[in-house]
Coordinates of C-alpha atoms in Angstrom, one line a residue:
Chain R
X27 CA 0.0 0.0 0.0
X28 CA 2.9 2.4 0.7
X29 CA 3.4 2.6 -3.1
X30 CA 0.7 5.2 -3.0
X31 CA 2.0 7.1 0.0
X32 CA 2.0 10.7 -0.8
X33 CA 0.1 10.1 -4.0
X34 CA -3.4 10.8 -2.8
X35 CA -4.1 13.2 -5.7
X36 CA -3.3 10.5 -8.2
X37 CA -5.6 8.1 -6.5
X38 CA -8.4 10.8 -6.7
X39 CA -7.8 11.1 -10.4
X40 CA -7.8 7.3 -10.8
X41 CA -11.3 7.0 -9.3
X42 CA -12.5 9.7 -11.7
X43 CA -10.9 7.9 -14.6
X44 CA -12.7 4.7 -13.6
X45 CA -15.9 6.6 -13.5
X46 CA -15.4 8.0 -17.0
X47 CA -14.5 4.5 -18.3
X48 CA -17.1 2.4 -16.6
X49 CA -20.1 4.6 -15.9
X50 CA -22.0 3.8 -19.0
X51 CA -21.6 0.0 -18.8
X52 CA -22.4 0.0 -15.1
X53 CA -25.4 2.1 -15.5
X54 CA -26.8 -0.1 -18.3
X55 CA -26.2 -3.1 -16.2
X56 CA -27.9 -1.6 -13.2
X57 CA -30.8 -0.7 -15.4
X58 CA -31.3 -4.3 -16.6
X59 CA -31.8 -5.3 -13.0
X60 CA -33.7 -2.2 -11.6
X61 CA -35.6 -1.1 -14.8
X62 CA -35.3 2.5 -13.7
X63 CA -32.9 5.1 -15.0
X64 CA -32.7 7.2 -11.8
X65 CA -32.4 4.2 -9.5
X66 CA -29.6 2.8 -11.8
X67 CA -27.8 6.1 -11.5
X68 CA -28.1 6.1 -7.7
X69 CA -26.7 2.6 -7.6
X70 CA -23.7 3.4 -9.7
X71 CA -23.0 6.5 -7.7
X72 CA -23.3 4.6 -4.4
X73 CA -20.8 2.1 -5.7
X74 CA -18.3 4.8 -6.7
X75 CA -18.8 6.5 -3.3
X76 CA -17.6 3.2 -1.7
X77 CA -14.7 3.0 -4.2
X78 CA -13.8 6.6 -3.3
X79 CA -13.6 5.7 0.4
X80 CA -11.4 2.7 -0.4
X81 CA -9.3 4.6 -3.0
X82 CA -6.0 4.1 -1.1
X83 CA -6.4 0.3 -1.6
X84 CA -6.9 0.4 -5.4
X85 CA -4.2 -1.4 -7.2
X86 CA -4.8 -2.9 -10.6
X87 CA -7.4 -2.2 -13.3
X88 CA -8.7 -5.7 -14.0
X89 CA -9.7 -6.3 -10.4
X90 CA -11.3 -2.8 -10.1
X91 CA -13.5 -3.6 -13.2
X92 CA -14.8 -6.8 -11.7
X93 CA -15.1 -5.2 -8.3
X94 CA -17.3 -2.4 -9.8
X95 CA -19.6 -4.8 -11.7
X96 CA -19.9 -7.1 -8.7
X97 CA -20.6 -4.2 -6.3
X98 CA -23.3 -2.8 -8.7
X99 CA -24.8 -6.3 -8.9
X100 CA -25.1 -6.7 -5.2
X101 CA -26.3 -3.2 -4.6
X102 CA -29.1 -3.7 -7.2
X103 CA -30.2 -7.0 -5.8
X104 CA -30.4 -5.4 -2.4
X105 CA -32.5 -2.6 -3.7
X106 CA -34.8 -5.2 -5.5
X107 CA -35.3 -7.0 -2.2
X108 CA -36.5 -3.8 -0.6
X109 CA -38.6 -3.0 -3.7
X110 CA -40.6 -6.2 -3.2
X111 CA -41.6 -5.1 0.2
X112 CA -42.6 -1.7 -1.0
X113 CA -45.5 -1.9 -3.3
X114 CA -45.8 1.8 -3.4
X115 CA -42.5 1.9 -5.2
X116 CA -43.9 0.5 -8.4
X117 CA -47.1 2.4 -7.9
X118 CA -45.3 5.7 -8.2
X119 CA -42.7 4.6 -10.7
X120 CA -45.0 3.4 -13.5
X121 CA -47.4 6.3 -14.1
X122 CA -44.8 9.1 -14.2
X123 CA -43.2 7.6 -17.3
X124 CA -46.4 6.2 -18.8
X125 CA -46.6 8.9 -21.5
X126 CA -43.0 8.7 -22.3
X127 CA -42.8 6.7 -25.5
X128 CA -46.2 7.5 -26.8
X129 CA -44.9 8.4 -30.2
X130 CA -42.7 5.5 -30.8
X131 CA -44.9 3.3 -28.7
X132 CA -48.2 2.6 -30.3
X133 CA -47.2 1.6 -33.8
X134 CA -43.9 -0.2 -33.0
X135 CA -45.4 -1.8 -30.0
X136 CA -48.2 -3.2 -32.1
X137 CA -45.8 -4.6 -34.7
X138 CA -43.6 -6.2 -32.0
X139 CA -46.6 -7.8 -30.4
X140 CA -47.6 -9.3 -33.7
X141 CA -44.2 -10.9 -34.1
X142 CA -44.2 -12.1 -30.5
X143 CA -47.6 -13.7 -31.2
X144 CA -46.0 -15.5 -34.2
X145 CA -43.3 -17.2 -32.1
X146 CA -43.7 -20.9 -31.2
X147 CA -46.0 -21.3 -28.2
X148 CA -43.3 -22.3 -25.8
X149 CA -41.0 -19.5 -27.0
X150 CA -43.7 -17.0 -26.8
X151 CA -44.7 -18.0 -23.3
X152 CA -41.2 -17.8 -22.0
X153 CA -40.5 -14.5 -23.6
X154 CA -43.7 -13.1 -22.2
X155 CA -43.1 -14.3 -18.7
X156 CA -39.6 -12.7 -18.7
X157 CA -40.4 -9.5 -20.5
X158 CA -44.0 -8.7 -19.4
X159 CA -44.3 -10.4 -16.1
X160 CA -40.7 -9.7 -15.1
X161 CA -40.2 -13.3 -13.8
X162 CA -36.7 -14.6 -13.1
X163 CA -35.5 -17.5 -15.3
X164 CA -35.6 -19.8 -12.3
X165 CA -39.3 -18.9 -11.7
X166 CA -40.2 -19.4 -15.3
X167 CA -38.4 -22.8 -15.3
X168 CA -40.2 -23.9 -12.2
X169 CA -43.6 -22.6 -13.5
X170 CA -43.3 -24.5 -16.7
X171 CA -41.4 -27.6 -15.5
X172 CA -38.4 -26.8 -17.6
X173 CA -34.7 -26.5 -16.9
X174 CA -33.2 -23.0 -16.6
X175 CA -31.0 -23.8 -19.5
X176 CA -34.1 -24.4 -21.7
X177 CA -35.5 -21.0 -20.7
X178 CA -32.2 -19.4 -21.6
X179 CA -32.1 -21.1 -25.0
X180 CA -35.7 -20.1 -25.7
X181 CA -35.1 -16.5 -24.7
X182 CA -32.0 -16.4 -27.0
X183 CA -34.1 -17.8 -29.8
X184 CA -36.9 -15.3 -29.2
X185 CA -34.5 -12.4 -29.5
X186 CA -32.8 -13.8 -32.5
X187 CA -36.1 -14.3 -34.4
X188 CA -37.6 -10.9 -33.3
X189 CA -34.5 -9.1 -34.3
X190 CA -34.4 -10.7 -37.7
X191 CA -38.1 -10.0 -38.3
X192 CA -38.2 -6.5 -36.9
X193 CA -35.0 -5.4 -38.6
X194 CA -36.8 -2.7 -40.6
X195 CA -38.7 -1.4 -37.6
X196 CA -35.6 -1.3 -35.6
X197 CA -34.0 1.0 -38.2
X198 CA -36.9 3.4 -37.9
X199 CA -36.8 3.2 -34.2
X200 CA -33.1 3.9 -34.0
X201 CA -33.5 6.8 -36.4
X202 CA -36.2 8.2 -34.2
X203 CA -34.1 7.8 -31.0
X204 CA -31.2 9.5 -32.7
X205 CA -33.4 12.3 -33.8
X206 CA -34.8 12.7 -30.3
X207 CA -31.4 12.9 -28.7
Chain J
X12 CA -17.5 -11.8 -34.2
X13 CA -20.2 -10.2 -36.3
X14 CA -21.0 -13.6 -37.9
X15 CA -24.7 -13.9 -37.5
X16 CA -24.5 -17.5 -36.2
X17 CA -22.1 -16.6 -33.4
X18 CA -24.1 -13.8 -32.0
X19 CA -24.5 -14.3 -28.2
X20 CA -28.3 -14.1 -28.1
X21 CA -28.5 -16.2 -25.0
X22 CA -26.1 -13.9 -23.2
X23 CA -28.0 -10.8 -24.4
X24 CA -31.3 -12.4 -23.2
X25 CA -29.9 -13.0 -19.8
X26 CA -28.5 -9.4 -19.8
X27 CA -31.7 -7.7 -20.7
X28 CA -33.8 -9.9 -18.4
X29 CA -31.7 -8.7 -15.5
X30 CA -30.2 -12.2 -15.0
X31 CA -26.6 -11.5 -15.9
X32 CA -23.9 -12.0 -13.4
X33 CA -21.2 -9.3 -13.1
X34 CA -19.0 -11.5 -15.2
X35 CA -21.6 -11.8 -17.9
X36 CA -22.3 -8.1 -17.9
X37 CA -18.6 -7.5 -18.4
X38 CA -18.7 -10.0 -21.2
X39 CA -21.5 -8.1 -22.9
X40 CA -19.7 -4.8 -22.6
X41 CA -16.4 -6.3 -23.9
X42 CA -18.3 -8.0 -26.8
X43 CA -19.9 -4.7 -27.7
X44 CA -16.5 -2.9 -27.8
X45 CA -14.8 -5.5 -30.0
X46 CA -16.6 -4.7 -33.2
X47 CA -18.8 -1.8 -34.4
X48 CA -21.3 -4.4 -35.8
X49 CA -21.7 -5.8 -32.4
X50 CA -22.6 -2.4 -31.1
X51 CA -25.3 -2.2 -33.8
X52 CA -26.7 -5.6 -32.9
X53 CA -26.8 -4.6 -29.3
X54 CA -28.6 -1.3 -30.1
X55 CA -31.2 -3.2 -32.1
X56 CA -31.9 -5.8 -29.5
X57 CA -32.0 -3.1 -26.8
X58 CA -34.5 -1.1 -28.9
X59 CA -36.6 -4.3 -29.4
X60 CA -36.5 -5.1 -25.7
X61 CA -37.4 -1.5 -24.7
X62 CA -40.3 -1.2 -27.2
X63 CA -42.0 -4.5 -26.4
X64 CA -43.3 -2.9 -23.2
X65 CA -44.7 0.6 -22.9
X66 CA -42.7 1.6 -19.9
X67 CA -39.5 3.4 -19.0
X68 CA -37.0 3.3 -21.8
X69 CA -33.3 3.1 -21.1
X70 CA -31.6 6.4 -21.2
X71 CA -28.0 7.1 -20.3
X72 CA -27.9 10.0 -17.8
X73 CA -25.5 12.9 -18.4
X74 CA -22.2 11.5 -17.2
X75 CA -20.6 14.8 -16.1
X76 CA -23.7 15.7 -14.0
X77 CA -23.5 12.3 -12.4
X78 CA -19.8 12.7 -11.7
X79 CA -20.4 16.1 -10.2
X80 CA -23.1 14.9 -7.9
X81 CA -20.8 12.2 -6.8
X82 CA -17.9 14.6 -6.2
X83 CA -20.2 16.7 -4.2
X84 CA -20.7 13.8 -1.8
X85 CA -17.2 12.5 -1.6
X86 CA -15.1 15.5 -1.0
X87 CA -16.8 18.9 -1.0
X88 CA -14.0 21.4 -0.2
X89 CA -11.2 20.0 -2.4
X90 CA -13.4 19.4 -5.4
X91 CA -15.4 22.6 -5.1
X92 CA -12.3 24.7 -5.4
X93 CA -11.7 23.7 -8.9
X94 CA -15.2 24.7 -10.2
X95 CA -14.9 27.7 -12.5
X96 CA -18.2 29.1 -11.1
X97 CA -16.4 29.8 -7.8
X98 CA -13.7 31.7 -9.4
X99 CA -16.2 33.9 -11.1
X100 CA -18.5 34.5 -8.1
X101 CA -16.6 35.2 -4.9
X102 CA -19.7 35.9 -3.0
X103 CA -21.1 32.5 -4.0
X104 CA -17.9 30.9 -3.0
X105 CA -18.4 32.0 0.5
X106 CA -21.9 30.5 0.6
X107 CA -20.8 27.2 -0.9
X108 CA -17.8 27.2 1.4
X109 CA -20.0 27.5 4.5
X110 CA -22.3 24.8 3.1
X111 CA -19.4 22.6 2.3
X112 CA -18.0 22.8 5.8
X113 CA -21.3 22.1 7.3
X114 CA -21.9 19.3 4.9
X115 CA -18.6 17.8 5.9
X116 CA -19.8 17.6 9.4
X117 CA -23.1 16.1 8.3
X118 CA -21.3 13.6 6.1
X119 CA -20.7 11.3 9.1
X120 CA -24.4 10.5 9.2
X121 CA -25.0 7.3 7.2
X122 CA -26.4 8.0 3.8
X123 CA -29.9 6.8 3.5
X124 CA -30.8 4.8 0.4
X125 CA -33.2 6.5 -1.9
X126 CA -35.7 3.7 -1.7
X127 CA -38.7 5.1 0.1
X128 CA -38.9 8.2 -1.9
X129 CA -42.0 10.3 -1.7
X130 CA -43.5 11.2 -5.0
X131 CA -46.3 13.5 -6.1
X132 CA -47.8 13.9 -9.5
X133 CA -50.5 15.7 -11.1
X134 CA -52.9 15.1 -14.0
X135 CA -54.9 18.2 -15.0
X136 CA -55.1 19.7 -11.5
X137 CA -52.4 21.5 -9.6
X138 CA -51.0 20.3 -6.3
X139 CA -49.6 22.2 -3.3
X140 CA -47.1 20.2 -1.3
X141 CA -45.4 21.2 1.9
X142 CA -41.9 19.6 1.8
X143 CA -40.3 18.2 4.9
X144 CA -38.4 21.4 5.6
X145 CA -41.6 23.5 5.3
X146 CA -40.6 24.7 1.8
X147 CA -43.6 25.0 -0.5
X148 CA -43.8 23.2 -3.8
X149 CA -46.7 23.8 -6.2
X150 CA -46.9 21.3 -9.1
X151 CA -48.5 22.5 -12.3
X152 CA -50.6 20.1 -14.3
X153 CA -48.9 16.9 -15.7
X154 CA -45.9 17.2 -13.5
X155 CA -44.1 15.1 -10.9
X156 CA -41.7 15.5 -8.1
X157 CA -40.0 13.1 -5.8
X158 CA -37.8 13.5 -2.8
X159 CA -36.4 11.6 0.2
X160 CA -38.8 11.7 3.3
X161 CA -37.5 14.1 5.9
X162 CA -34.7 15.4 3.7
X163 CA -32.2 13.3 5.7
X164 CA -29.4 13.7 3.1
X165 CA -26.9 16.4 3.3
X166 CA -28.7 18.2 0.5
X167 CA -32.4 18.7 -0.1
X168 CA -32.7 17.0 -3.4
X169 CA -36.0 17.2 -5.4
X170 CA -36.4 15.4 -8.7
X171 CA -38.8 17.2 -11.0
X172 CA -40.4 16.5 -14.4
X173 CA -42.7 19.1 -15.8
X174 CA -43.3 22.4 -14.1
X175 CA -43.3 23.5 -10.4
X176 CA -43.0 26.5 -8.2
X177 CA -40.8 26.4 -5.2
X178 CA -40.7 28.7 -2.2
X179 CA -37.7 27.5 -0.3
X180 CA -37.1 28.0 3.4
X181 CA -33.5 29.0 4.1
X182 CA -31.2 26.3 5.5
X183 CA -27.7 27.5 4.8
X184 CA -26.3 24.1 5.8
X185 CA -28.6 22.1 3.5
X186 CA -28.6 23.3 -0.1
X187 CA -31.8 22.8 -1.9
X188 CA -31.4 21.3 -5.3
X189 CA -34.0 20.7 -8.0
X190 CA -32.9 18.1 -10.5
X191 CA -34.7 18.5 -13.8
X192 CA -33.4 16.7 -16.9
X193 CA -29.7 17.3 -17.2
X194 CA -29.9 20.5 -15.2
X195 CA -29.4 21.2 -11.5
X196 CA -30.9 24.2 -9.9
X197 CA -29.3 25.0 -6.5
X198 CA -30.6 27.5 -4.0
X199 CA -30.1 28.5 -0.4
X200 CA -33.5 30.2 0.2
X201 CA -35.6 31.7 -2.5
X202 CA -38.8 31.5 -4.6
X203 CA -38.6 30.4 -8.2
X204 CA -40.4 28.5 -10.9
X205 CA -38.9 25.6 -12.9
X206 CA -40.5 24.6 -16.2
X207 CA -39.3 21.7 -18.4
X208 CA -40.5 21.5 -22.0
X209 CA -39.3 19.5 -25.0
X210 CA -36.8 22.1 -26.1
X211 CA -35.8 23.9 -23.0
X212 CA -35.7 24.1 -19.2
X213 CA -36.6 27.5 -17.8
X214 CA -36.0 28.9 -14.3
X215 CA -37.8 32.1 -13.3
X216 CA -36.6 33.6 -10.1
X217 CA -39.0 35.7 -8.0
X218 CA -36.7 36.4 -5.1
X219 CA -33.2 35.4 -4.0
X220 CA -30.6 33.8 -6.2
X221 CA -30.2 30.4 -7.8
X222 CA -27.5 28.6 -9.6
X223 CA -28.4 26.6 -12.7
X224 CA -25.8 24.1 -13.7
X225 CA -25.3 21.4 -16.3
X226 CA -22.2 19.4 -16.3
X227 CA -19.3 21.7 -15.6
X228 CA -21.0 25.0 -16.7
X229 CA -23.3 27.0 -14.6
X230 CA -25.0 30.4 -14.5
X231 CA -26.4 32.5 -11.7
X232 CA -30.0 33.6 -12.0
X233 CA -31.1 36.6 -9.9
X234 CA -34.5 37.7 -8.8
X235 CA -36.5 39.0 -11.8
X236 CA -34.4 37.0 -14.2
X237 CA -35.1 33.9 -16.2
X238 CA -32.4 31.3 -16.9
X239 CA -32.8 29.0 -19.9
X240 CA -31.2 25.7 -20.7
X241 CA -31.5 24.9 -24.3
X242 CA -31.7 21.1 -24.4
X243 CA -30.7 20.6 -28.0
X244 CA -27.8 23.1 -27.9
X245 CA -26.9 22.0 -24.3
X246 CA -26.4 25.7 -23.5
X247 CA -27.3 27.8 -20.5
X248 CA -28.2 31.4 -20.7
X249 CA -30.3 34.3 -19.4
X250 CA -33.2 35.8 -21.3
X251 CA -33.1 39.5 -21.9
X252 CA -35.6 41.6 -19.9
X253 CA -38.1 40.6 -17.3
X254 CA -40.3 37.6 -17.6
X255 CA -44.1 37.7 -17.3
X256 CA -44.9 36.9 -13.7
X257 CA -48.4 35.7 -14.6
X258 CA -46.8 32.5 -15.8
X259 CA -46.3 31.6 -12.2
X260 CA -49.7 32.7 -11.2
X261 CA -50.9 29.1 -10.9
X262 CA -48.8 28.9 -7.8
X263 CA -48.3 32.4 -6.5
X264 CA -51.8 33.7 -7.2
X265 CA -50.0 36.9 -8.1
X266 CA -51.3 38.4 -11.3
X267 CA -50.6 41.5 -13.2
X268 CA -53.1 41.6 -16.1
X269 CA -52.5 44.3 -18.6
X270 CA -55.1 44.7 -21.2
X271 CA -55.7 41.0 -21.7
X272 CA -58.9 39.1 -22.6
X273 CA -61.3 37.8 -20.0
X274 CA -60.9 34.4 -21.7
X275 CA -57.2 34.4 -20.8
X276 CA -57.7 35.8 -17.3
X277 CA -60.3 33.2 -16.5
X278 CA -58.1 30.4 -17.7
X279 CA -55.4 31.5 -15.3
X280 CA -57.7 32.0 -12.4
X281 CA -59.2 28.5 -12.9
X282 CA -55.8 27.0 -12.5
X283 CA -54.7 29.0 -9.6
X284 CA -57.9 28.7 -7.6
X285 CA -59.1 25.3 -8.7
X286 CA -62.4 26.6 -9.9
X287 CA -64.5 26.4 -13.1
X288 CA -65.6 29.6 -14.7
X289 CA -68.5 29.6 -17.1
X290 CA -68.9 32.7 -19.4
X291 CA -72.6 32.6 -20.1
X292 CA -72.3 34.9 -23.0
X293 CA -69.6 33.9 -25.5
X294 CA -69.1 37.5 -26.5
X295 CA -67.6 38.1 -23.0
X296 CA -64.5 36.2 -23.9
X297 CA -63.2 39.2 -25.9
X298 CA -63.6 41.7 -23.1
X299 CA -60.2 43.0 -22.0
X300 CA -59.2 44.6 -18.7
X301 CA -56.1 45.6 -16.7
X302 CA -55.7 44.9 -13.0
X303 CA -53.3 43.3 -10.6
X304 CA -54.0 40.9 -7.7
X305 CA -51.7 39.7 -5.0
X306 CA -53.0 36.5 -3.6
X307 CA -56.5 37.9 -3.1
X308 CA -59.6 35.8 -2.2
X309 CA -61.3 34.6 -5.4
X310 CA -64.5 36.5 -4.4
X311 CA -62.5 39.7 -4.4
X312 CA -61.0 39.0 -7.8
X313 CA -64.5 38.5 -9.3
X314 CA -65.8 41.6 -7.6
X315 CA -63.2 43.6 -9.4
X316 CA -64.0 41.9 -12.6
X317 CA -67.7 42.5 -12.3
X318 CA -67.2 46.2 -11.5
X319 CA -64.6 46.7 -14.3
X320 CA -66.5 44.9 -17.0
X321 CA -70.0 45.6 -15.8
X322 CA -70.9 41.9 -15.5
X323 CA -72.6 39.8 -12.9
X324 CA -70.7 37.0 -11.2
X325 CA -72.5 34.2 -9.4
X326 CA -70.8 31.6 -7.2
X327 CA -72.0 28.0 -7.0
X328 CA -69.7 25.8 -5.0
X329 CA -66.5 25.9 -7.1
X330 CA -68.2 27.2 -10.2
X331 CA -68.4 30.8 -11.2
X332 CA -71.1 32.0 -13.7
X333 CA -70.3 35.2 -15.4
X334 CA -73.2 37.0 -17.3
X335 CA -73.6 40.3 -19.0
X336 CA -73.3 42.0 -22.3
X337 CA -70.2 41.2 -24.3
X338 CA -67.5 43.4 -25.7
X339 CA -66.3 43.8 -29.2

């Protein structure tokens, strides 16, 4: 540790560099678990706050990267556990953003739903349980009497088929997003 | 890697479903970076995933703002000194300095998680909310705020979308911050209005002083001034001249009507007082008048209107019926 003795400033800079490098990836990851942009941001900030406190002990890049992703993972799971207790949480989160994708929503949503309908029955059911009911793979597997691996394979299949069929819509959608930002 | 057959759909499925372990999340990010085509595939699957459900879409927050909020927490005095705004405004530096020292003392309190946030939102009505520090927030229609119960953090942070009026009680040791889009509006004790629209975020200050910041740049907005953040251009600036205070009338009930139509007057009063006004003769809409009201009872306001325009006003619960000959 004494390598960094008298180099506190460098360590401060280092934390900031890690933030610049990993913020986006960590935020996206946190969002996949929490499904909320603000909560995801809070999670990443909380993790960096911890890293800041431990900055004297930082040594090597590879371990910091996996530390950060792991810390975000555990922080988010913790938040989720609390969320389940707090029904009100969802109650206030949903409506605020309800109107958000109105423009892109209706038409694209309808087309996506059509293609989801066209998936094989098992594939459709698994995709719906994951995406619409927010069930964990393990829960879906238990519900349907399948292995988690099968759920995983079917989800991959659903994404592959949908992406292929919706390629044209995706282009319009991305153009719209680009235009918006 | 961009070979269609080798695309890691199963990994992406786990990632978007929120099932990915930290190692898998790293794998997804690394995969994305290895080839531009991979990034495209990722974006497509992400768009597909997002659009399947009509709920919150993924959006990367402004990184610099996030970093700044973080710096604010981890080391106020050292970090603050490097902000350009402080070099510009010596007076503000003193205020922030005091706040920073006090914050440092407060920092020992454990940070509460943002879990049990209080949230308020409006549909077509407006909503008056007394915040935990006795500050007043008035939400205009179709707006929402959320904040931590009791304001236990070292700053009083309120997240806003839409439009709201704030009359902030002074707590020099606890800065009051409104987070709206990419912009932060920081105050120590003042009354001001924040309005977010598609193209801009506007802050009209009635009294006191606020600082609007976005990323590393910031501006000071004084009483009587209006600060604007242009969302597309990502620029902060002040509008020339004074703003029209009637815009905040929904919250302040302070109106200065100068030769405007009864139709417009009535629309503003309906909002501010939560009443419905029925003009029984359509020709009344075009009548114009000038008058100012400072938080007067609604009965008084209509008395002035009836005398000025020679009309009759009749109250029935929260409805007001206005009758009389019209104007041309």
